[in-house]
Short mmCIF file of C-alpha atoms and ligand atoms in Angstrom, two decimals:
data_model
loop_
_atom_site.label_atom_id
_atom_site.label_comp_id
_atom_site.label_asym_id
_atom_site.label_seq_id
_atom_site.Cartn_x
_atom_site.Cartn_y
_atom_site.Cartn_z
CA MET L 1 149.55 175.39 57.95
CA GLU L 2 149.20 171.83 59.27
CA SER L 3 146.34 169.98 57.65
CA VAL L 4 144.36 167.00 59.01
CA ARG L 5 141.65 164.90 57.38
CA THR L 6 138.82 163.00 59.03
CA GLN L 7 135.35 161.81 58.02
CA VAL L 8 133.29 164.19 60.17
CA VAL L 9 134.49 167.45 61.73
CA ILE L 10 132.44 168.29 64.84
CA ILE L 11 132.51 171.83 66.21
CA GLY L 12 131.71 171.95 69.94
CA ALA L 13 131.95 169.51 72.87
CA GLY L 14 128.55 170.14 74.41
CA PRO L 15 126.01 167.32 74.72
CA ALA L 16 125.25 167.37 70.95
CA GLY L 17 128.84 167.27 69.67
CA LEU L 18 130.03 164.71 72.20
CA LEU L 19 127.12 162.32 71.68
CA LEU L 20 127.47 162.61 67.90
CA GLY L 21 131.17 161.75 68.13
CA HIS L 22 130.35 158.79 70.35
CA LEU L 23 127.62 157.42 68.05
CA LEU L 24 129.88 157.74 64.98
CA GLU L 25 132.73 156.07 66.81
CA ARG L 26 130.47 153.09 67.62
CA GLU L 27 129.80 152.70 63.89
CA GLY L 28 133.46 152.95 62.95
CA VAL L 29 133.20 156.44 61.45
CA ASP L 30 136.10 158.77 62.29
CA SER L 31 135.52 162.25 63.66
CA VAL L 32 137.46 165.09 65.25
CA ILE L 33 135.77 167.18 67.95
CA VAL L 34 137.05 170.74 68.44
CA GLU L 35 136.08 172.65 71.60
CA THR L 36 137.02 176.25 72.32
CA ARG L 37 136.82 175.88 76.13
CA SER L 38 138.93 173.77 78.48
CA ARG L 39 137.83 170.34 79.66
CA GLU L 40 137.44 171.69 83.23
CA TYR L 41 135.18 174.48 82.01
CA VAL L 42 132.76 172.29 80.05
CA GLU L 43 132.65 169.71 82.84
CA GLN L 44 131.71 172.34 85.41
CA ARG L 45 129.27 174.40 83.31
CA VAL L 46 125.93 174.18 85.12
CA ARG L 47 122.93 174.12 82.81
CA ALA L 48 119.98 171.81 82.23
CA GLY L 49 118.93 169.02 84.57
CA VAL L 50 115.91 167.10 83.28
CA ILE L 51 116.34 164.13 80.94
CA GLU L 52 113.28 162.80 79.17
CA TYR L 53 112.27 159.13 79.33
CA GLY L 54 113.16 158.27 75.70
CA ILE L 55 116.42 160.22 75.76
CA ALA L 56 117.53 158.53 79.00
CA ASN L 57 116.84 155.15 77.37
CA PHE L 58 118.79 156.19 74.31
CA LEU L 59 121.82 157.24 76.38
CA GLU L 60 121.75 153.86 78.08
CA GLU L 61 121.39 151.95 74.79
CA SER L 62 124.31 153.96 73.45
CA GLY L 63 126.54 152.77 76.29
CA VAL L 64 126.85 156.11 78.10
CA GLY L 65 123.99 155.86 80.59
CA SER L 66 125.30 153.70 83.42
CA ARG L 67 126.23 156.52 85.83
CA MET L 68 123.01 158.35 84.94
CA ARG L 69 121.06 155.21 85.88
CA ALA L 70 123.01 154.80 89.13
CA GLU L 71 123.06 158.43 90.30
CA GLY L 72 120.21 160.17 88.44
CA LEU L 73 117.05 160.85 90.40
CA VAL L 74 113.96 159.25 88.87
CA HIS L 75 110.92 161.50 89.27
CA HIS L 76 107.36 160.30 88.76
CA GLY L 77 105.68 163.65 89.21
CA ILE L 78 106.11 167.42 89.42
CA GLU L 79 104.42 169.98 91.62
CA ILE L 80 102.67 173.05 90.35
CA ARG L 81 102.32 175.75 92.94
CA LEU L 82 99.67 178.43 92.49
CA ASP L 83 98.48 180.96 95.05
CA GLY L 84 100.38 179.20 97.85
CA VAL L 85 98.79 175.81 97.14
CA SER L 86 100.62 172.80 95.72
CA HIS L 87 99.11 170.55 93.07
CA ARG L 88 100.83 167.38 91.92
CA VAL L 89 100.94 166.38 88.27
CA ALA L 90 101.37 162.60 88.48
CA LEU L 91 103.51 162.25 85.36
CA SER L 92 103.90 158.47 85.47
CA GLU L 93 100.24 157.76 86.23
CA LEU L 94 99.23 160.03 83.39
CA TYR L 95 101.76 158.75 80.87
CA ASP L 96 102.11 154.98 80.74
CA GLY L 97 104.24 154.66 83.90
CA HIS L 98 107.14 156.61 82.35
CA ALA L 99 109.30 159.03 84.33
CA ILE L 100 111.94 161.73 83.91
CA THR L 101 115.50 161.53 85.25
CA VAL L 102 117.05 164.49 87.03
CA TYR L 103 120.76 164.39 86.17
CA GLY L 104 122.86 167.48 85.49
CA GLN L 105 123.95 168.33 81.98
CA GLN L 106 127.55 168.59 83.13
CA GLU L 107 127.35 164.99 84.34
CA VAL L 108 126.17 163.89 80.88
CA VAL L 109 129.08 165.86 79.44
CA LYS L 110 131.56 164.22 81.87
CA ASP L 111 130.29 160.74 80.93
CA LEU L 112 130.60 161.48 77.20
CA ILE L 113 134.10 162.95 77.55
CA ALA L 114 135.20 159.90 79.55
CA ALA L 115 133.86 157.62 76.77
CA ARG L 116 135.63 159.67 74.09
CA ILE L 117 138.93 159.66 75.92
CA ALA L 118 138.66 155.91 76.56
CA SER L 119 138.12 155.36 72.82
CA GLY L 120 141.25 157.34 71.95
CA ALA L 121 139.35 159.33 69.28
CA PRO L 122 140.48 162.96 68.86
CA LEU L 123 138.91 165.62 71.07
CA TYR L 124 140.74 168.95 71.19
CA PHE L 125 140.03 171.38 74.03
CA ASP L 126 141.18 175.01 74.07
CA ALA L 127 140.93 175.00 70.28
CA THR L 128 138.64 177.45 68.47
CA VAL L 129 137.14 177.04 65.03
CA THR L 130 137.66 180.49 63.51
CA SER L 131 136.22 179.83 60.06
CA VAL L 132 134.21 177.23 58.21
CA ASP L 133 134.43 176.64 54.46
CA ALA L 134 131.53 174.48 53.36
CA GLN L 135 130.41 176.56 50.44
CA THR L 136 132.40 175.77 47.39
CA THR L 137 133.73 172.32 47.95
CA ASP L 138 132.92 168.63 48.32
CA GLU L 139 135.52 168.54 51.06
CA PRO L 140 134.40 171.11 53.66
CA SER L 141 136.96 172.30 56.16
CA VAL L 142 137.47 174.43 59.25
CA VAL L 143 140.39 176.51 60.47
CA VAL L 144 141.24 175.77 64.09
CA SER L 145 143.24 178.14 66.22
CA SER L 146 145.00 177.04 69.43
CA ASN L 147 148.19 177.68 71.42
CA ASP L 148 149.98 175.35 69.00
CA GLY L 149 149.08 177.62 66.08
CA ASP L 150 146.50 177.27 63.33
CA ARG L 151 145.58 174.12 61.44
CA VAL L 152 143.01 173.08 58.84
CA ILE L 153 140.77 170.10 59.46
CA SER L 154 138.75 168.81 56.52
CA GLY L 155 136.26 165.98 56.16
CA GLY L 156 133.29 164.55 54.32
CA TYR L 157 131.01 166.64 56.54
CA VAL L 158 131.25 169.47 59.06
CA VAL L 159 128.69 169.50 61.87
CA GLY L 160 128.07 172.70 63.85
CA CYS L 161 127.25 171.62 67.42
CA ASP L 162 128.66 174.96 68.53
CA GLY L 163 125.76 176.40 70.51
CA SER L 164 123.76 179.55 70.12
CA HIS L 165 126.64 181.88 69.21
CA GLY L 166 128.51 179.46 66.98
CA VAL L 167 130.52 180.02 63.83
CA ALA L 168 128.86 177.27 61.80
CA SER L 169 125.52 178.92 61.04
CA ALA L 170 127.26 182.30 60.71
CA SER L 171 129.41 180.86 57.90
CA VAL L 172 126.41 180.18 55.67
CA PRO L 173 125.86 182.89 53.01
CA SER L 174 123.14 185.34 53.95
CA GLY L 175 119.69 184.59 52.59
CA VAL L 176 120.13 180.80 52.76
CA LEU L 177 119.12 180.22 56.37
CA ARG L 178 115.98 181.69 57.84
CA ARG L 179 116.08 182.69 61.50
CA TYR L 180 112.83 182.77 63.50
CA GLU L 181 113.21 184.49 66.84
CA ARG L 182 111.18 185.60 69.84
CA LEU L 183 112.38 187.32 73.03
CA TYR L 184 110.43 186.93 76.27
CA PRO L 185 110.10 189.75 78.80
CA PHE L 186 111.93 187.81 81.55
CA SER L 187 115.22 186.14 82.39
CA TRP L 188 115.99 183.31 84.82
CA LEU L 189 118.34 183.81 87.72
CA GLY L 190 119.65 180.32 88.53
CA ILE L 191 121.60 179.17 91.58
CA LEU L 192 123.20 175.96 92.72
CA ALA L 193 123.19 175.71 96.52
CA GLU L 194 124.66 173.32 99.06
CA ALA L 195 121.27 172.67 100.55
CA PRO L 196 119.33 169.42 100.79
CA PRO L 197 116.29 169.66 98.50
CA ALA L 198 113.24 170.50 100.57
CA THR L 199 110.99 168.32 98.45
CA GLU L 200 111.31 165.14 96.44
CA GLU L 201 109.91 166.54 93.20
CA LEU L 202 110.45 169.64 91.08
CA ILE L 203 108.21 172.59 91.90
CA TYR L 204 107.10 174.99 89.18
CA CYS L 205 105.60 177.99 90.93
CA ARG L 206 103.53 180.90 89.68
CA HIS L 207 103.45 183.71 92.23
CA PRO L 208 102.24 187.30 91.73
CA ARG L 209 105.88 188.43 92.25
CA GLY L 210 107.11 186.11 89.51
CA PHE L 211 108.07 182.59 88.55
CA ALA L 212 110.14 180.26 90.75
CA LEU L 213 111.43 176.72 90.17
CA TYR L 214 112.75 174.31 92.75
CA SER L 215 114.97 171.61 91.32
CA MET L 216 117.91 169.59 92.58
CA ARG L 217 121.02 167.70 91.57
CA SER L 218 121.57 165.30 94.46
CA PRO L 219 120.41 164.72 98.05
CA THR L 220 122.73 167.58 99.10
CA LEU L 221 122.52 170.02 96.17
CA SER L 222 119.54 172.20 95.23
CA ARG L 223 119.11 174.02 91.93
CA LEU L 224 116.70 176.96 92.08
CA TYR L 225 115.52 179.57 89.61
CA LEU L 226 113.74 182.90 89.87
CA GLY L 227 112.03 184.71 87.02
CA VAL L 228 113.52 188.24 86.93
CA ASN L 229 113.32 191.29 84.68
CA PRO L 230 115.53 191.02 81.60
CA ASP L 231 117.50 194.16 82.49
CA GLU L 232 118.52 192.95 85.97
CA SER L 233 122.13 192.04 86.73
CA LEU L 234 123.59 189.65 89.28
CA ASN L 235 125.03 192.60 91.25
CA GLU L 236 121.52 193.53 92.26
CA TRP L 237 120.95 190.09 93.81
CA SER L 238 122.72 189.52 97.13
CA ASP L 239 122.46 186.01 98.64
CA GLU L 240 119.98 187.38 101.19
CA ARG L 241 117.77 188.85 98.50
CA ILE L 242 117.81 185.63 96.45
CA TRP L 243 116.79 183.48 99.43
CA GLU L 244 114.18 185.99 100.57
CA GLU L 245 112.57 186.11 97.15
CA LEU L 246 112.66 182.31 96.72
CA THR L 247 111.09 181.91 100.18
CA VAL L 248 108.27 184.35 99.48
CA ARG L 249 107.45 182.88 96.08
CA LEU L 250 107.69 179.22 97.05
CA ALA L 251 105.90 179.47 100.43
CA THR L 252 102.71 177.47 100.82
CA LYS L 253 100.03 178.04 103.41
CA GLN L 254 101.53 175.14 105.43
CA VAL L 255 105.29 175.54 104.83
CA VAL L 256 106.81 179.00 104.76
CA THR L 257 110.54 178.20 104.72
CA ILE L 258 112.84 176.48 102.24
CA SER L 259 116.17 174.90 103.06
CA GLN L 260 119.10 177.24 102.43
CA GLY L 261 122.85 176.78 102.04
CA ALA L 262 125.96 178.26 100.47
CA ILE L 263 125.38 179.39 96.86
CA ILE L 264 128.17 177.80 94.80
CA GLU L 265 127.10 178.90 91.32
CA ARG L 266 124.85 181.60 89.92
CA GLY L 267 123.92 183.10 86.58
CA ILE L 268 121.25 185.00 84.67
CA THR L 269 119.95 183.63 81.36
CA PRO L 270 117.68 185.63 79.05
CA MET L 271 114.71 183.68 77.73
CA ARG L 272 114.31 183.38 74.02
CA SER L 273 113.15 181.13 71.22
CA VAL L 274 115.21 180.72 68.07
CA VAL L 275 114.74 178.37 65.12
CA VAL L 276 117.23 178.32 62.25
CA ALA L 277 116.02 176.58 59.09
CA PRO L 278 117.04 174.52 57.27
CA MET L 279 119.50 172.67 59.50
CA ARG L 280 121.63 171.69 56.52
CA PHE L 281 123.64 173.61 53.95
CA GLY L 282 125.21 171.06 51.62
CA ARG L 283 127.91 169.29 53.61
CA LEU L 284 127.46 171.50 56.66
CA LEU L 285 124.89 170.35 59.21
CA LEU L 286 123.63 172.02 62.38
CA ALA L 287 122.55 170.27 65.58
CA GLY L 288 121.42 171.36 69.06
CA ASP L 289 121.53 174.98 70.22
CA ALA L 290 123.36 175.92 67.01
CA ALA L 291 119.99 175.50 65.27
CA HIS L 292 117.41 176.15 67.97
CA ILE L 293 116.91 177.65 71.41
CA VAL L 294 113.86 177.09 73.61
CA PRO L 295 112.95 178.99 76.77
CA PRO L 296 113.94 176.66 79.65
CA THR L 297 110.51 176.32 81.31
CA GLY L 298 109.75 173.04 79.51
CA ALA L 299 113.23 171.59 80.25
CA LYS L 300 113.72 170.74 76.57
CA GLY L 301 117.04 172.33 75.47
CA MET L 302 119.43 169.44 76.12
CA ASN L 303 116.85 166.80 75.17
CA LEU L 304 116.34 168.40 71.77
CA ALA L 305 120.10 168.62 71.19
CA LEU L 306 120.52 164.91 71.94
CA ALA L 307 117.48 164.02 69.80
CA ASP L 308 119.02 165.84 66.81
CA VAL L 309 122.17 163.76 66.87
CA ARG L 310 120.20 160.56 67.44
CA LEU L 311 118.92 161.19 63.88
CA LEU L 312 122.05 162.69 62.45
CA ALA L 313 124.51 159.92 63.35
CA PRO L 314 122.82 157.14 61.32
CA ALA L 315 122.27 159.62 58.47
CA LEU L 316 126.00 160.43 58.30
CA VAL L 317 126.90 156.75 58.57
CA ALA L 318 124.55 155.86 55.66
CA SER L 319 126.05 158.59 53.51
CA LEU L 320 129.71 157.92 54.29
CA ARG L 321 129.53 154.15 54.31
CA ASP L 322 126.82 153.33 51.75
CA HIS L 323 126.60 156.57 49.72
CA ASP L 324 122.92 156.64 50.69
CA GLU L 325 121.81 160.25 51.17
CA ARG L 326 118.13 159.68 51.96
CA LEU L 327 118.39 160.03 55.73
CA LEU L 328 120.52 163.16 55.41
CA ASP L 329 118.02 164.65 52.97
CA ALA L 330 115.25 164.08 55.53
CA TYR L 331 117.30 165.26 58.54
CA SER L 332 116.36 168.93 58.66
CA ASP L 333 112.62 168.51 58.10
CA GLU L 334 112.38 165.70 60.59
CA CYS L 335 114.25 167.66 63.29
CA LEU L 336 112.34 170.84 62.64
CA ARG L 337 108.97 169.15 63.13
CA ARG L 338 110.10 168.17 66.63
CA VAL L 339 111.76 171.52 67.26
CA TRP L 340 108.56 173.46 66.51
CA ARG L 341 106.63 171.13 68.82
CA ALA L 342 109.17 171.83 71.54
CA GLU L 343 108.93 175.58 70.87
CA GLU L 344 105.15 175.33 71.22
CA PHE L 345 105.35 173.39 74.50
CA SER L 346 108.09 175.58 75.96
CA THR L 347 106.15 178.72 75.06
CA TYR L 348 103.00 177.26 76.62
CA MET L 349 104.84 176.43 79.88
CA THR L 350 106.60 179.80 79.90
CA GLN L 351 103.52 181.89 79.33
CA MET L 352 101.45 179.91 81.81
CA LEU L 353 103.94 180.18 84.67
CA HIS L 354 105.44 183.68 84.35
CA PRO L 355 103.01 186.37 85.51
CA HIS L 356 103.14 189.45 83.37
CA PRO L 357 104.12 192.59 85.33
CA SER L 358 101.38 194.73 83.81
CA ALA L 359 99.09 192.87 81.40
CA GLU L 360 96.14 192.01 83.65
CA PHE L 361 94.10 190.41 80.89
CA GLU L 362 97.04 188.17 79.98
CA ASN L 363 97.36 187.17 83.64
CA GLY L 364 93.72 186.15 83.77
CA VAL L 365 94.16 183.89 80.75
CA GLN L 366 97.40 182.40 82.16
CA THR L 367 95.77 181.54 85.46
CA ALA L 368 92.84 179.91 83.67
CA ARG L 369 95.33 177.78 81.69
CA LEU L 370 97.08 176.69 84.84
CA ARG L 371 93.75 175.83 86.47
CA GLN L 372 92.98 173.59 83.49
CA VAL L 373 96.15 171.62 84.19
CA ILE L 374 95.17 171.30 87.83
CA GLU L 375 91.49 170.50 87.27
CA SER L 376 91.34 168.65 83.95
CA GLU L 377 92.90 165.22 83.69
CA ASP L 378 92.98 165.46 79.88
CA THR L 379 95.01 168.68 80.03
CA ALA L 380 97.35 167.25 82.66
CA ARG L 381 97.81 164.12 80.53
CA ALA L 382 98.84 166.20 77.51
CA LEU L 383 101.32 168.13 79.67
CA ALA L 384 102.73 164.89 81.14
CA ARG L 385 103.28 163.34 77.70
CA ASN L 386 105.13 166.39 76.42
CA TYR L 387 107.10 166.95 79.61
CA VAL L 388 108.21 163.32 79.93
CA ASN L 389 108.87 162.40 76.32
CA LEU L 390 108.31 165.12 73.70
CA SER L 391 111.63 164.52 71.92
CA SER L 392 110.78 160.89 71.20
CA LEU L 393 107.11 161.29 70.20
P1 FAD Z 401 126.24 173.68 73.99
O1 FAD Z 401 126.08 172.91 75.22
O2 FAD Z 401 126.11 175.15 74.05
O3 FAD Z 401 127.66 173.29 73.39
C1 FAD Z 401 128.27 174.03 72.35
C2 FAD Z 401 129.77 173.94 72.52
O4 FAD Z 401 130.41 174.53 71.42
C3 FAD Z 401 130.24 174.70 73.74
O5 FAD Z 401 130.99 173.85 74.57
C4 FAD Z 401 131.05 175.84 73.18
O6 FAD Z 401 132.12 176.21 74.01
C5 FAD Z 401 131.53 175.24 71.87
N1 FAD Z 401 131.88 176.23 70.83
C6 FAD Z 401 131.19 177.35 70.48
N2 FAD Z 401 131.82 177.99 69.49
C7 FAD Z 401 132.92 177.27 69.18
C8 FAD Z 401 133.97 177.43 68.23
N3 FAD Z 401 134.00 178.47 67.41
N4 FAD Z 401 134.96 176.52 68.21
C9 FAD Z 401 134.95 175.44 69.04
N5 FAD Z 401 133.97 175.24 69.96
C10 FAD Z 401 132.97 176.14 70.03
N6 FAD Z 401 118.20 173.99 79.10
C11 FAD Z 401 117.31 173.44 79.90
O7 FAD Z 401 116.56 172.57 79.46
N7 FAD Z 401 117.25 173.81 81.23
C12 FAD Z 401 118.09 174.77 81.75
O8 FAD Z 401 118.02 175.07 82.93
C13 FAD Z 401 119.02 175.37 80.92
N8 FAD Z 401 119.87 176.34 81.38
C14 FAD Z 401 120.74 176.93 80.52
C15 FAD Z 401 121.60 177.93 80.97
C16 FAD Z 401 122.49 178.58 80.09
C17 FAD Z 401 123.39 179.68 80.62
C18 FAD Z 401 122.51 178.20 78.73
C19 FAD Z 401 123.45 178.90 77.76
C20 FAD Z 401 121.67 177.16 78.28
C21 FAD Z 401 120.78 176.53 79.16
N9 FAD Z 401 119.93 175.50 78.74
C22 FAD Z 401 119.04 174.95 79.58
C23 FAD Z 401 119.96 174.97 77.41
C24 FAD Z 401 120.79 173.69 77.33
O9 FAD Z 401 121.84 173.74 78.24
C25 FAD Z 401 121.24 173.60 75.89
O10 FAD Z 401 120.10 173.36 75.10
C26 FAD Z 401 122.32 172.53 75.63
O11 FAD Z 401 123.54 172.93 76.22
C27 FAD Z 401 122.50 172.33 74.13
O12 FAD Z 401 123.62 171.52 73.88
P2 FAD Z 401 124.54 171.78 72.62
O13 FAD Z 401 125.54 170.68 72.64
O14 FAD Z 401 123.69 171.97 71.43
O15 FAD Z 401 125.22 173.20 72.86
C1 DHB Z 402 115.87 172.35 85.54
C2 DHB Z 402 115.93 173.24 84.50
C3 DHB Z 402 114.78 173.52 83.80
O1 DHB Z 402 114.82 174.38 82.77
C4 DHB Z 402 113.57 172.93 84.13
O2 DHB Z 402 112.47 173.25 83.42
C5 DHB Z 402 113.53 172.03 85.16
C6 DHB Z 402 114.69 171.74 85.87
C7 DHB Z 402 117.11 172.05 86.29
O3 DHB Z 402 118.12 172.71 86.01
O4 DHB Z 402 117.10 171.20 87.16
#
């Protein structure tokens, strides 16, 4: 079997793996990125859309933020819609003038792939890591399977940036990693539609029939979500039904229609929280969704993934270049403190905005929480801080 050596083997070309490769490359550390999907697939995969203030700055400082700055939509507030009435949370006024940037995850991925290809550093698409050996050796390795056959890639470290169903964490012997998990009783049905966004800011809506979220990608593309039951499938949701339900949930007393257009992408995502700890097993490290999942209501998933590698890259550089392990030793604990904060915030947003189908008491408490955000400046300020910048606090 062909065998290749590098300094860091990175599994997965999502936001975490690609940014890690880029940051290492800037410091002169070699890496190989292995991605099971094709380039077209990862560049078209529609997922998150909100980039926090500190993470947007970091992308720019890292030399991969220029298109985001030019094309991303800077938002200074969000709307919360309750009982047909809109309430604005003035994010920037409440949090030191800072704002979020709405820029699709697949655009971040495109920018990072372009930077990688321009650098000439190895990035293999359509190549699947089938096993990871980080247990018994100072030189961990992975087996990669592709149309060209199998090969072994070894390095000083292997980093699992391979998402929520990855091989990296599964390769760790049982009993070493602890997995904390919670399932929520809803899923999100998400669509991308060729429709000009009806509003300038995101709308998070709590309606007796369920949650709805109005987001966007550009002046001509809307991104909308509906909270649905976890057992529902896309077959049950015709275009007419999706638009009807979005219209009913998002209607206000003044405006009862939303702009519609051709639906060009759709999917259903179950909502869950997962934390895997620790995020290190010897020379194997985990970053991004490979180590943690948050429910999407707080818009934290991609931000957390990028924040992990912001810490991990200098830690790997210090170890490989200066034999200084201190940053790597601190990596897991430091990430997990932020991850649990993000789990707390995402759970808070989720439980406040998704009416429970039957638990009336729970619904009373949720509405009271939402009213606090609307009526108390202190509560709104705490929400704004976490929404705009949690991953850099
Ligand atoms: P990923 O982006 O998942 O990247 C992992 C990569 O590893 C993938 O490209 C995968 O193909 C590759 N891979 C996996 N196994 C292997 C292997 N064995 N060999 C080689 N490559 C492998 N977050 C939000 O904040 N808002 C949202 O609206 C939102 N929507 C989402 C919708 C869906 C369907 C999903 C799955 C996630 C969503 N998220 C959302 C979460 C957010 O997109 C993730 O947090 C983010 O993608 C994490 O980045 P990552 O690089 O850690 O993982
Ligand atoms: C988007 C996704 C989210 O999970 C969220 O909370 C806000 C916006 C989006 O895809 O635009």
